[in-house]
Coordinates of C-alpha atoms in Angstrom, one line a residue:
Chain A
X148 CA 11.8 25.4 -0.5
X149 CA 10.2 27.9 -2.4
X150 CA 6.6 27.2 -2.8
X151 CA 5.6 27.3 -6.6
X152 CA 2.5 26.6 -8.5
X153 CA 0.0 23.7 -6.5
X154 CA -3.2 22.1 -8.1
X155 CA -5.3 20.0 -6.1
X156 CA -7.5 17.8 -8.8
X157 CA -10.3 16.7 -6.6
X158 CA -13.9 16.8 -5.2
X159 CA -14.6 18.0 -1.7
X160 CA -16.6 14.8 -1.3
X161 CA -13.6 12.4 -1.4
X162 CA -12.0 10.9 1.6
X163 CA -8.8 10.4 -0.9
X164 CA -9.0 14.1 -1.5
X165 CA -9.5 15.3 1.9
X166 CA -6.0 13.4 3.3
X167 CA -4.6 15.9 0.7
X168 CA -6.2 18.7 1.6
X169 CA -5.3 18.6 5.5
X170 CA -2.0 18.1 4.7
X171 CA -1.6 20.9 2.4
X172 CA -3.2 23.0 5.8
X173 CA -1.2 21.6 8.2
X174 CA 1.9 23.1 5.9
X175 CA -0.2 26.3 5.6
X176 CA 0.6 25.6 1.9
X177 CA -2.0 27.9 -0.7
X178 CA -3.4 26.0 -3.0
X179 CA -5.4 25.7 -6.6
X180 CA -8.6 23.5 -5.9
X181 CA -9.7 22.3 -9.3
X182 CA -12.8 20.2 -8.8
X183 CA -13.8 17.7 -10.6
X184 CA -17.2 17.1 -11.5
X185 CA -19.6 14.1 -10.3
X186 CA -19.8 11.4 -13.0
X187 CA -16.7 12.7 -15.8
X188 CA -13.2 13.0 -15.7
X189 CA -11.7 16.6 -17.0
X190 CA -8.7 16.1 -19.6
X191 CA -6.3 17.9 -17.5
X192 CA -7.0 14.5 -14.8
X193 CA -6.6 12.4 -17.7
X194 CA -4.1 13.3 -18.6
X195 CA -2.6 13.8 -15.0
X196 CA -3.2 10.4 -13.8
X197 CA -3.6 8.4 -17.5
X198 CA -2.7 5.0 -15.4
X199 CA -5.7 5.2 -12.7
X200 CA -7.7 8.3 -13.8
X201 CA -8.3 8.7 -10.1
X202 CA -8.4 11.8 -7.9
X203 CA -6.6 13.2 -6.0
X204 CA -3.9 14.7 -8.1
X205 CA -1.7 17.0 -6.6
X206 CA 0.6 19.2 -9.5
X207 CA 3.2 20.6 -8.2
X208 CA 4.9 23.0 -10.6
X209 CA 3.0 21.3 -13.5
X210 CA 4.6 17.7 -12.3
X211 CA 1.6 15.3 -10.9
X212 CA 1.5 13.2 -8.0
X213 CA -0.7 10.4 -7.5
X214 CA -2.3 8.1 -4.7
X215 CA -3.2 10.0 -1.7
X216 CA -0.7 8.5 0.5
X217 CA 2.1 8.9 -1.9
X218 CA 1.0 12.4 -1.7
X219 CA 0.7 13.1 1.4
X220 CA 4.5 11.8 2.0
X221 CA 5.5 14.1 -0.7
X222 CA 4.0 17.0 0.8
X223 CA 5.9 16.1 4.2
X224 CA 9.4 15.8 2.0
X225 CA 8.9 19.3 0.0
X226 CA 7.3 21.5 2.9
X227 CA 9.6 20.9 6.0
X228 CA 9.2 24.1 7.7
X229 CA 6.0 23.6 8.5
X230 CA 5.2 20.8 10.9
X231 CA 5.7 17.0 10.6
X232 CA 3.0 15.1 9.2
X233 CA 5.5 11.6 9.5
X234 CA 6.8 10.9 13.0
X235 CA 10.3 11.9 13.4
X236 CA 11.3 8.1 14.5
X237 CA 11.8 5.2 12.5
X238 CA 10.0 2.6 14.3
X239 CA 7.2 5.4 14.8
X240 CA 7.2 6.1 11.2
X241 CA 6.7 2.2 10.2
X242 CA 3.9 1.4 12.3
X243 CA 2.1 4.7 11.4
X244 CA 2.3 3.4 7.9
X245 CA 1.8 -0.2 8.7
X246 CA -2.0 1.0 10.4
X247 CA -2.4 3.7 7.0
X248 CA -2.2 0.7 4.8
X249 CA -4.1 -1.7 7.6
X250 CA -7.0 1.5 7.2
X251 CA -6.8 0.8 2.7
X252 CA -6.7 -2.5 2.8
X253 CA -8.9 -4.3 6.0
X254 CA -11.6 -1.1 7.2
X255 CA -12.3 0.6 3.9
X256 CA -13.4 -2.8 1.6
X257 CA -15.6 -3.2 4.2
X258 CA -17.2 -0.3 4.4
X259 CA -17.4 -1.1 0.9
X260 CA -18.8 -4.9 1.5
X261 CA -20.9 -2.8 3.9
X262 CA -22.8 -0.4 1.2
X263 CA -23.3 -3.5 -1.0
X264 CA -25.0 -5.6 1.6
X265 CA -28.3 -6.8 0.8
X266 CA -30.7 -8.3 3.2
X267 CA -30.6 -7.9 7.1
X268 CA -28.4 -10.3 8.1
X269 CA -25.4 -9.7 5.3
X270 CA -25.5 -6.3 6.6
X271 CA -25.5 -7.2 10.6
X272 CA -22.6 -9.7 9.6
X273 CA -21.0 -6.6 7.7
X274 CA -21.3 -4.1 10.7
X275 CA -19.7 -7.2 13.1
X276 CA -16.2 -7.6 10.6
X277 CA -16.1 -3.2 10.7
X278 CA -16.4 -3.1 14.7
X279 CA -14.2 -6.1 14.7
X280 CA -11.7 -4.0 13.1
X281 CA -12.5 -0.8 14.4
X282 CA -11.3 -2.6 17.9
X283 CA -8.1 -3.5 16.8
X284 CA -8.1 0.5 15.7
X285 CA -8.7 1.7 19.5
X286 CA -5.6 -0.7 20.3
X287 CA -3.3 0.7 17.8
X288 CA -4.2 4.1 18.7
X289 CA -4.1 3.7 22.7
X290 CA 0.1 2.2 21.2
X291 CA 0.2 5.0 19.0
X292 CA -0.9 8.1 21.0
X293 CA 0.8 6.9 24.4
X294 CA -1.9 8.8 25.9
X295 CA -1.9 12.3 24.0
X296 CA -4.5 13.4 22.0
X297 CA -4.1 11.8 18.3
X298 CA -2.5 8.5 16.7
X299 CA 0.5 11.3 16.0
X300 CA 1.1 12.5 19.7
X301 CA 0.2 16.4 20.3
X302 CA -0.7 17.2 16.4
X303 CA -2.3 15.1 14.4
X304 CA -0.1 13.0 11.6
X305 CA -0.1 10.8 8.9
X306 CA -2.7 8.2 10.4
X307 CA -4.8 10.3 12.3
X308 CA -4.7 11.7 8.3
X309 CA -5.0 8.4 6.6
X310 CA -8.1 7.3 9.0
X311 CA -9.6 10.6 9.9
X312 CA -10.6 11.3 6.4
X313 CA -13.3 8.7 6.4
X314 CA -14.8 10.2 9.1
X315 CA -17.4 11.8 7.5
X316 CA -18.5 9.0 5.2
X317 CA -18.4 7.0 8.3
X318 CA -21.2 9.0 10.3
X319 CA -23.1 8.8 6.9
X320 CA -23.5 5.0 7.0
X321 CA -24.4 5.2 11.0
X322 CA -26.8 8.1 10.8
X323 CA -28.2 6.1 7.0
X324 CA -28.4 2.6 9.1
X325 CA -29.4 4.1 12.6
X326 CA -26.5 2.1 14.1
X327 CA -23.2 3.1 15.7
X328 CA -19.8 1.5 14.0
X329 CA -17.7 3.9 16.6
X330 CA -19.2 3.6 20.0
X331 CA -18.3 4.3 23.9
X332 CA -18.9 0.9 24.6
X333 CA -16.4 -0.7 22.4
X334 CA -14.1 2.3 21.1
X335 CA -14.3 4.5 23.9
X336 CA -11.0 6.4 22.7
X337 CA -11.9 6.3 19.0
X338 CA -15.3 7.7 19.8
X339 CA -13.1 10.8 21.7
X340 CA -10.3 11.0 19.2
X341 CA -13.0 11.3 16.1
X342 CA -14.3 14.3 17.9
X343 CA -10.9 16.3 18.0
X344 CA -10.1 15.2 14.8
X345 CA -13.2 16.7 12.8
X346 CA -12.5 20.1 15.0
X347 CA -8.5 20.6 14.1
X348 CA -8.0 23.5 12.1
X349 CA -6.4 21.9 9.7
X350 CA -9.4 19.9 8.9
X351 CA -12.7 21.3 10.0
X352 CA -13.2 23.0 6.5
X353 CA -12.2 20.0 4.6
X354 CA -15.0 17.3 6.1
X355 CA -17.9 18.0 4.3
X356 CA -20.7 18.5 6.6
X357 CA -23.4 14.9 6.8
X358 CA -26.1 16.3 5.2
X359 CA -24.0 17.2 2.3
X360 CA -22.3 14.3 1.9
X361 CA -26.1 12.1 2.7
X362 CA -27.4 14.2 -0.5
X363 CA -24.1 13.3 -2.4
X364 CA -24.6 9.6 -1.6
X365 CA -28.1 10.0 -2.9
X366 CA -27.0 11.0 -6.0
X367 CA -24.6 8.8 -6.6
X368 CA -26.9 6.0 -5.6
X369 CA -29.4 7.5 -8.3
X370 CA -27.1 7.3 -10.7
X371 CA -26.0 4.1 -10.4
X372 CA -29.7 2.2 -10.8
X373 CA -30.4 4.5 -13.6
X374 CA -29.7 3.1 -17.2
X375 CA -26.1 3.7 -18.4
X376 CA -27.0 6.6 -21.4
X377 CA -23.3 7.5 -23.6
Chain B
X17 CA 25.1 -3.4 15.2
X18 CA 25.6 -7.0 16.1
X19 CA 23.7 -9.3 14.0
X20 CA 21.4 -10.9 17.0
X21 CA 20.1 -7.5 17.0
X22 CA 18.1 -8.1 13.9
X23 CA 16.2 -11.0 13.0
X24 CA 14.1 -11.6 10.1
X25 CA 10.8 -14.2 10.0
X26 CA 10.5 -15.3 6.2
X27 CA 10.7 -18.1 4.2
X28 CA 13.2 -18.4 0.7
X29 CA 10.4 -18.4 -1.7
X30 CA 8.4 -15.7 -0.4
X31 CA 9.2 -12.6 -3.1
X32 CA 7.8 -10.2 -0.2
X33 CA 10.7 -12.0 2.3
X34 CA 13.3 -11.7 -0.9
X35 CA 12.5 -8.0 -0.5
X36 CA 13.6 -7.3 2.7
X37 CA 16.9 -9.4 2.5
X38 CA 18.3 -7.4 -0.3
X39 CA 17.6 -4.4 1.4
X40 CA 19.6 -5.9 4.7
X41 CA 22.2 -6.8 1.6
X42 CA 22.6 -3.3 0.1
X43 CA 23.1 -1.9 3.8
X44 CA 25.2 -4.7 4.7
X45 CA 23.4 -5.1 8.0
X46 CA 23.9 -9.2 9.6
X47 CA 20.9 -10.4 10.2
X48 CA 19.5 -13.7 12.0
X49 CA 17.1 -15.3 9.4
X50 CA 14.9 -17.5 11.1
X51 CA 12.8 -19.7 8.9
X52 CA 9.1 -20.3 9.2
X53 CA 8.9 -24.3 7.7
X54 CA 6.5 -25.6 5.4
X55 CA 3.0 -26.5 6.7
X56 CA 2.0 -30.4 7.0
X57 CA -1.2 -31.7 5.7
X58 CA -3.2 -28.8 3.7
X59 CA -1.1 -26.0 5.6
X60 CA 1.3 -23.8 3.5
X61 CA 3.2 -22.5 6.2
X62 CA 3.5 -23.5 9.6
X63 CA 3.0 -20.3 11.8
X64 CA 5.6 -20.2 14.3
X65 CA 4.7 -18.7 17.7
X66 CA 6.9 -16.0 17.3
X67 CA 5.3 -14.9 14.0
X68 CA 2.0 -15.1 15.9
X69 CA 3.1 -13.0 18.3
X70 CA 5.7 -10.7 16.2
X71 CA 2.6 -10.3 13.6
X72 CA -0.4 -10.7 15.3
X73 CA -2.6 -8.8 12.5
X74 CA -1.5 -10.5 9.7
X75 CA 0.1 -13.5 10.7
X76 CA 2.4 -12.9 7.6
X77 CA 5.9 -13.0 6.5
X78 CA 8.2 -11.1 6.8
X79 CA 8.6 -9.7 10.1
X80 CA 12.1 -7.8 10.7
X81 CA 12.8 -7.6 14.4
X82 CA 15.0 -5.3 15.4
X83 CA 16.4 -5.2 19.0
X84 CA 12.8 -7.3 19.6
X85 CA 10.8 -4.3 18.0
X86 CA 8.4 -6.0 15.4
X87 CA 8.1 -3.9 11.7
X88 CA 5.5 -5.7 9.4
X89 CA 4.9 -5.5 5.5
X90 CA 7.5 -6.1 3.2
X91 CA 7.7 -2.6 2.0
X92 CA 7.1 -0.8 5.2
X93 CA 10.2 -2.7 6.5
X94 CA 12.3 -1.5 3.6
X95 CA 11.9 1.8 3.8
X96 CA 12.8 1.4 8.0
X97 CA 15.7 -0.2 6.5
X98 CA 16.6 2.8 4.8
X99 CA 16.1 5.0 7.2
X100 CA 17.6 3.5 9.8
X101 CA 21.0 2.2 8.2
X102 CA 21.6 5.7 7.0
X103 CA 25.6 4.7 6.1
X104 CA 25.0 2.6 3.6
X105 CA 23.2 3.0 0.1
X106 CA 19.9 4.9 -0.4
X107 CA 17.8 2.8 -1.3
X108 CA 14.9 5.4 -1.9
X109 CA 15.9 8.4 -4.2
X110 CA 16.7 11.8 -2.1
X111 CA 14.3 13.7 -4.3
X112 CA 11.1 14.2 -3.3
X113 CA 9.4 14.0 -6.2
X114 CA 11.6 11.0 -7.6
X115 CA 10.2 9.0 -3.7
X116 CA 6.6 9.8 -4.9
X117 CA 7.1 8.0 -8.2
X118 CA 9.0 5.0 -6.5
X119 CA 6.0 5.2 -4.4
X120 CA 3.6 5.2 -6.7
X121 CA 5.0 2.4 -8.8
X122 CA 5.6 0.6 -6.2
X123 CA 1.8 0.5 -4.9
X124 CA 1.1 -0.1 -8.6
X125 CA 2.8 -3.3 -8.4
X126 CA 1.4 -4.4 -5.3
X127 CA -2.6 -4.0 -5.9
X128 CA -2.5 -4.1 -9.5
X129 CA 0.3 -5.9 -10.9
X130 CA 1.1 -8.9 -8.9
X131 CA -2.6 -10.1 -8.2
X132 CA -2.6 -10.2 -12.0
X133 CA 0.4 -12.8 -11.9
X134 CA -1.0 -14.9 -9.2
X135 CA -4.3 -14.7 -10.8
X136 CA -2.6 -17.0 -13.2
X137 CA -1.8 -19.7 -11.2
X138 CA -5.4 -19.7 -9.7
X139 CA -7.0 -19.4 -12.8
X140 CA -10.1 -22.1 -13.3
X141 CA -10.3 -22.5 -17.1
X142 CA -7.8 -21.4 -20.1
X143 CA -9.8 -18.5 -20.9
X144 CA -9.4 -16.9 -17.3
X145 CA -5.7 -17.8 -17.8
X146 CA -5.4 -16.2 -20.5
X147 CA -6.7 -12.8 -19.5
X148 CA -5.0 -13.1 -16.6
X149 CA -1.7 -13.4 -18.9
X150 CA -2.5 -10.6 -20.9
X151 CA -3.0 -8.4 -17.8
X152 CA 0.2 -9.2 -16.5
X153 CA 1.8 -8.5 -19.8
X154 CA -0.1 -4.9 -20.2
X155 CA 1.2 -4.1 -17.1
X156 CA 4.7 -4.9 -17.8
X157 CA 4.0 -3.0 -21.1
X158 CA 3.7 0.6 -18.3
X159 CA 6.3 -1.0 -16.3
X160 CA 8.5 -0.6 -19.1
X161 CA 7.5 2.9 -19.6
X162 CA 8.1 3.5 -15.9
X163 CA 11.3 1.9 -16.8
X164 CA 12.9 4.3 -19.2
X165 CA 11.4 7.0 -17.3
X166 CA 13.1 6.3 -14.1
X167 CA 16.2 5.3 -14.9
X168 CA 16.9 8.3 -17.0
X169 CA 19.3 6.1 -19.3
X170 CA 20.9 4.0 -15.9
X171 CA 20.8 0.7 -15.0
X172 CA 18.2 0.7 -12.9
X173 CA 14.9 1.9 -12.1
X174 CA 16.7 3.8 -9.3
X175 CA 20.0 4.9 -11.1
X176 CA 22.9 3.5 -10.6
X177 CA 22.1 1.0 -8.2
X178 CA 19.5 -1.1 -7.1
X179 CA 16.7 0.3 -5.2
X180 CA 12.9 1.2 -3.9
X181 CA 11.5 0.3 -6.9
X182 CA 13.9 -2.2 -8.9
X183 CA 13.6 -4.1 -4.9
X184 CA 9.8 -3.4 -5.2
X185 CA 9.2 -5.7 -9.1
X186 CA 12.3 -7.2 -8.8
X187 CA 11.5 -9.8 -6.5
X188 CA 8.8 -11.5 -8.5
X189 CA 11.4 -12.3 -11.5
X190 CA 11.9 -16.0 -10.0
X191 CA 8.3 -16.5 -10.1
X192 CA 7.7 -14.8 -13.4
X193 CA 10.1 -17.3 -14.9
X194 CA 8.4 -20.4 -13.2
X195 CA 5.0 -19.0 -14.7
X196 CA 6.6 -18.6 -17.9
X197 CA 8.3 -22.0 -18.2
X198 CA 5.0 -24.0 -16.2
X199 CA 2.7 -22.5 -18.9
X200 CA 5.2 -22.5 -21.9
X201 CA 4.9 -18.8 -22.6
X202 CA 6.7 -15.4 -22.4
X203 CA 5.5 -13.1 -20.5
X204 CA 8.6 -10.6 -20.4
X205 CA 9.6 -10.6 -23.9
X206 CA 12.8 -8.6 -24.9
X207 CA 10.9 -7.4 -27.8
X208 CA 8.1 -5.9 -25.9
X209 CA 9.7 -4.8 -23.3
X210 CA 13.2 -4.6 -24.4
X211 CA 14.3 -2.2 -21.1
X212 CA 13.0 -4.4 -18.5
X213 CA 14.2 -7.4 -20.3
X214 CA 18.2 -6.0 -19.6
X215 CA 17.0 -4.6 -16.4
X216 CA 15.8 -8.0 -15.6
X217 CA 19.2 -9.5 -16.4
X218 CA 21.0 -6.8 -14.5
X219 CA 18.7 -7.1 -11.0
X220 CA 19.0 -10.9 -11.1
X221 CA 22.7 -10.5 -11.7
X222 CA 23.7 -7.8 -9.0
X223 CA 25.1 -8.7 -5.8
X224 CA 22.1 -7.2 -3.7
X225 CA 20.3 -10.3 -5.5
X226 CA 22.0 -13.0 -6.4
X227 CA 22.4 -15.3 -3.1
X228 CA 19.2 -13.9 -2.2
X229 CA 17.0 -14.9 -5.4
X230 CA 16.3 -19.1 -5.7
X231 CA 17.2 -20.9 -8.9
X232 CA 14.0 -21.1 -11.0
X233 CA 14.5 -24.5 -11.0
X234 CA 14.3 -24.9 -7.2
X235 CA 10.8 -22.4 -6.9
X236 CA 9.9 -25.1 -9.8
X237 CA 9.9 -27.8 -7.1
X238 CA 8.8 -25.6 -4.9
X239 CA 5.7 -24.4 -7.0
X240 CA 4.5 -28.0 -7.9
X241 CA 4.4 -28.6 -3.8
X242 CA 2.4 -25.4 -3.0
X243 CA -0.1 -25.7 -6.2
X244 CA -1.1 -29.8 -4.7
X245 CA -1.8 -28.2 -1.3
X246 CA -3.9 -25.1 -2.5
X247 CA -5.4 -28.0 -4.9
X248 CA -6.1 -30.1 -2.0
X249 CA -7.7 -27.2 0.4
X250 CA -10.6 -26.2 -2.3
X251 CA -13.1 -29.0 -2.7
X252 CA -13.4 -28.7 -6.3

């Protein structure tokens, strides 16, 4: 398939965004990063993505694609030389996308609830619900990996994708609340998976390093209590 | 493959159950449909212990279980479906860039559109049902859009036979009509939304559907139980 023209519309500091860009490595696919800046929305992403006004977009020879999972599957139907990002298997295929939508829909709000937490004790019942789920995680991914080294066997694949990307906004809320969410005690394989994760070719440029991403947070949080202006 | 080879946990009313029985229909794959019942007291469904187990995360239907292999989420197990039974009819497009619209549509529908529409049967006051009304409409409003995109002219957001997609909003026609007729309004209007409106017509009418969709009468019934139990679980 021949390659063509391929715009990222993103920000580096975006989990959303970083799924996309390990994909697009893991094809060894060259890309256009056009990076959006904190706090607007360019035209070309409004008019990209006029239904959500959300990054990522990926444009593919000038035809956009939006959502970061509906991406990512696209990427693994138009660049099939390089290596799978999908298992090969049905069965395999259906639960890695039944655990990439358990990862949107149960973990991520809440992180969320987490951030918004006020008080001591909405935050310690917060952390409980994330390790709660980050248990039933290490399960899936001791099924998943059937003892290799990501959820997607030798390489890592569409969860390891779909999870891994918050990996770096997740060791900003432990290092920001002095607590551990992933630990030895409880996720023992998480904990050892996170680590070859963040060091895979494909995506030790993409994370953002904690200290950016600690700054970025700080920024946005600034934003946010200061008053709206037009 | 012989039809105690794949069993489906659901329940007739359940739009996200309704899904995965016309995808079984349009591969023409038997299938043993085991029926979760209808809870006693305040319960809406009583769980069986085989959805417990099949769908321990959730606890939801439906679960497809094929050759005792459990595949949960209405729209993960269609798309098993369609790459499992690879004989008969596509059910997502070939293209690559057609699947990522399906796709996208599709995950429009399911965190945008339909909390709208179920937002209307919870609603506390008019005012909140109202909004929630004009939501749903606004949204149809894209869908219809989405529509004339997809279809390129066809009969269906898929082509020329019912698919990811048409599956996907298709389902929640039944209860679209009990909304409409339990709160005297239209919500799909034929002069709004003239495309979906034939569209509508054509998905209820196709064979994929037909046996598979309830009379709106019957989710009528049906609705009145379910709204008295939600009614008598919330203290207000």
């Amino acid at each position: 398939m021949a390659t063509g023209d391929v715009k990222l519309l993103g920000a580096g500091a975006s989990p959303y965004v970083n799924r996309v860009q390990i994909a697009l490595n893991i094809k060894s696919e060259n890309y256009e990063f056009l990076e959006e800046k904190l706090g607007s929305k360019s035209e070309l992403l409004l008019k990209s993505n006029p239904i959500h006004k959300k990054i990522p977009v990926l444009i593919h020879d000038d035809k956009p694609i939006c959502e970061s999972l509906v991406i990512v599957q696209y990427i693994d139907d138009v660049w099939t030389s390089g290596p799978s990002i999908l298992p090969s298997d049905p069965y395999d295929r259906a639960i890695a996308r039944f655990w990439a939508a358990y990862v949107d829909d149960k973990w991520f709000p809440l992180m969320k609830e987490l951030r918004m937490a006020e008080g001591e004790e909405a935050k310690a019942a917060a952390i409980e619900k994330i390790v709660e789920v980050l248990v039933v995680l290490e399960e899936a991914f001791v099924k998943c990996s059937k003892g290799k080294a990501f959820f997607g066997g030798d390489s890592i694949g569409f969860l390891d994708i779909a999870f891994g990307s918050f990996l770096g906004w997740l060791k900003v809320t432990e290092k920001m609340g002095e607590m551990r969410l992933l630990s030895e005690a409880k996720t023992p394989n998480l904990v050892e998976w996170a680590e070859r994760f963040c060091c895979d070719d494909a995506v030790k440029d993409v994370l953002p390093k904690t200290e950016k991403l600690i700054e970025i947070f700080k920024i946005m949080q600034a934003r946010a209590k200061a008053p709206p202006s037009n | 493959m012989a039809a105690n080879d794949v069993k489906l946990l659901g329940a007739w009313p359940s739009p996200f159950v309704m899904r995965v029985r016309m995808a079984l229909k349009i591969k023409a794959v038997d299938y043993e449909f085991l029926e979760e019942k209808m809870g006693s007291n305040n319960d809406i469904l009583h769980k069986s212990e085989l959805l417990l187990k099949s769908n321990p995360v959730y606890k939801k239907i439906p679960v497809l279980i094929h050759g005792d292999k459990p595949i949960c989420e209405s729209l993960v197990i269609v798309q098993y479906i369609d790459e499992v039974w690879t004989s008969g009819s596509s059910i997502l497009p070939s293209d690559p860039f057609d699947r990522a619209i399906a796709r996208f549509w599709a995950a429009y529908i399911e965190d945008k559109w339909v909390p709208s529409l179920r937002s209307i049967g919870m609603a506390e006051s008019e005012e909140a049902k109202k909004a929630a009304m004009e939501q749903v409409e606004e949204g149809l409003g894209l869908l219809e859009d989405a529509f004339v995109k997809c279809s390129k002219g066809k009969n269906f957001f898929s082509g020329d036979q019912v698919g990811y997609l048409d599956i996907t909003l298709g389902c929640y026609l039944g209860w679209l009509k009990v909304t409409e007729k339990m709160n005297n309004v239209k919500l799909l209007d034929g002069a709004k939304t003239p495309g979906l409106d034939k569209w509508a017509e054509r998905f209820c009418s196709d064979v994929a559907v037909k046996d598979v969709m309830p009379e709106t009468e019957k989710l009528i019934e049906f609705a009145k139980v379910l709204f008295a139990k939600l009614r008598a679980a919330s203290p207000n």
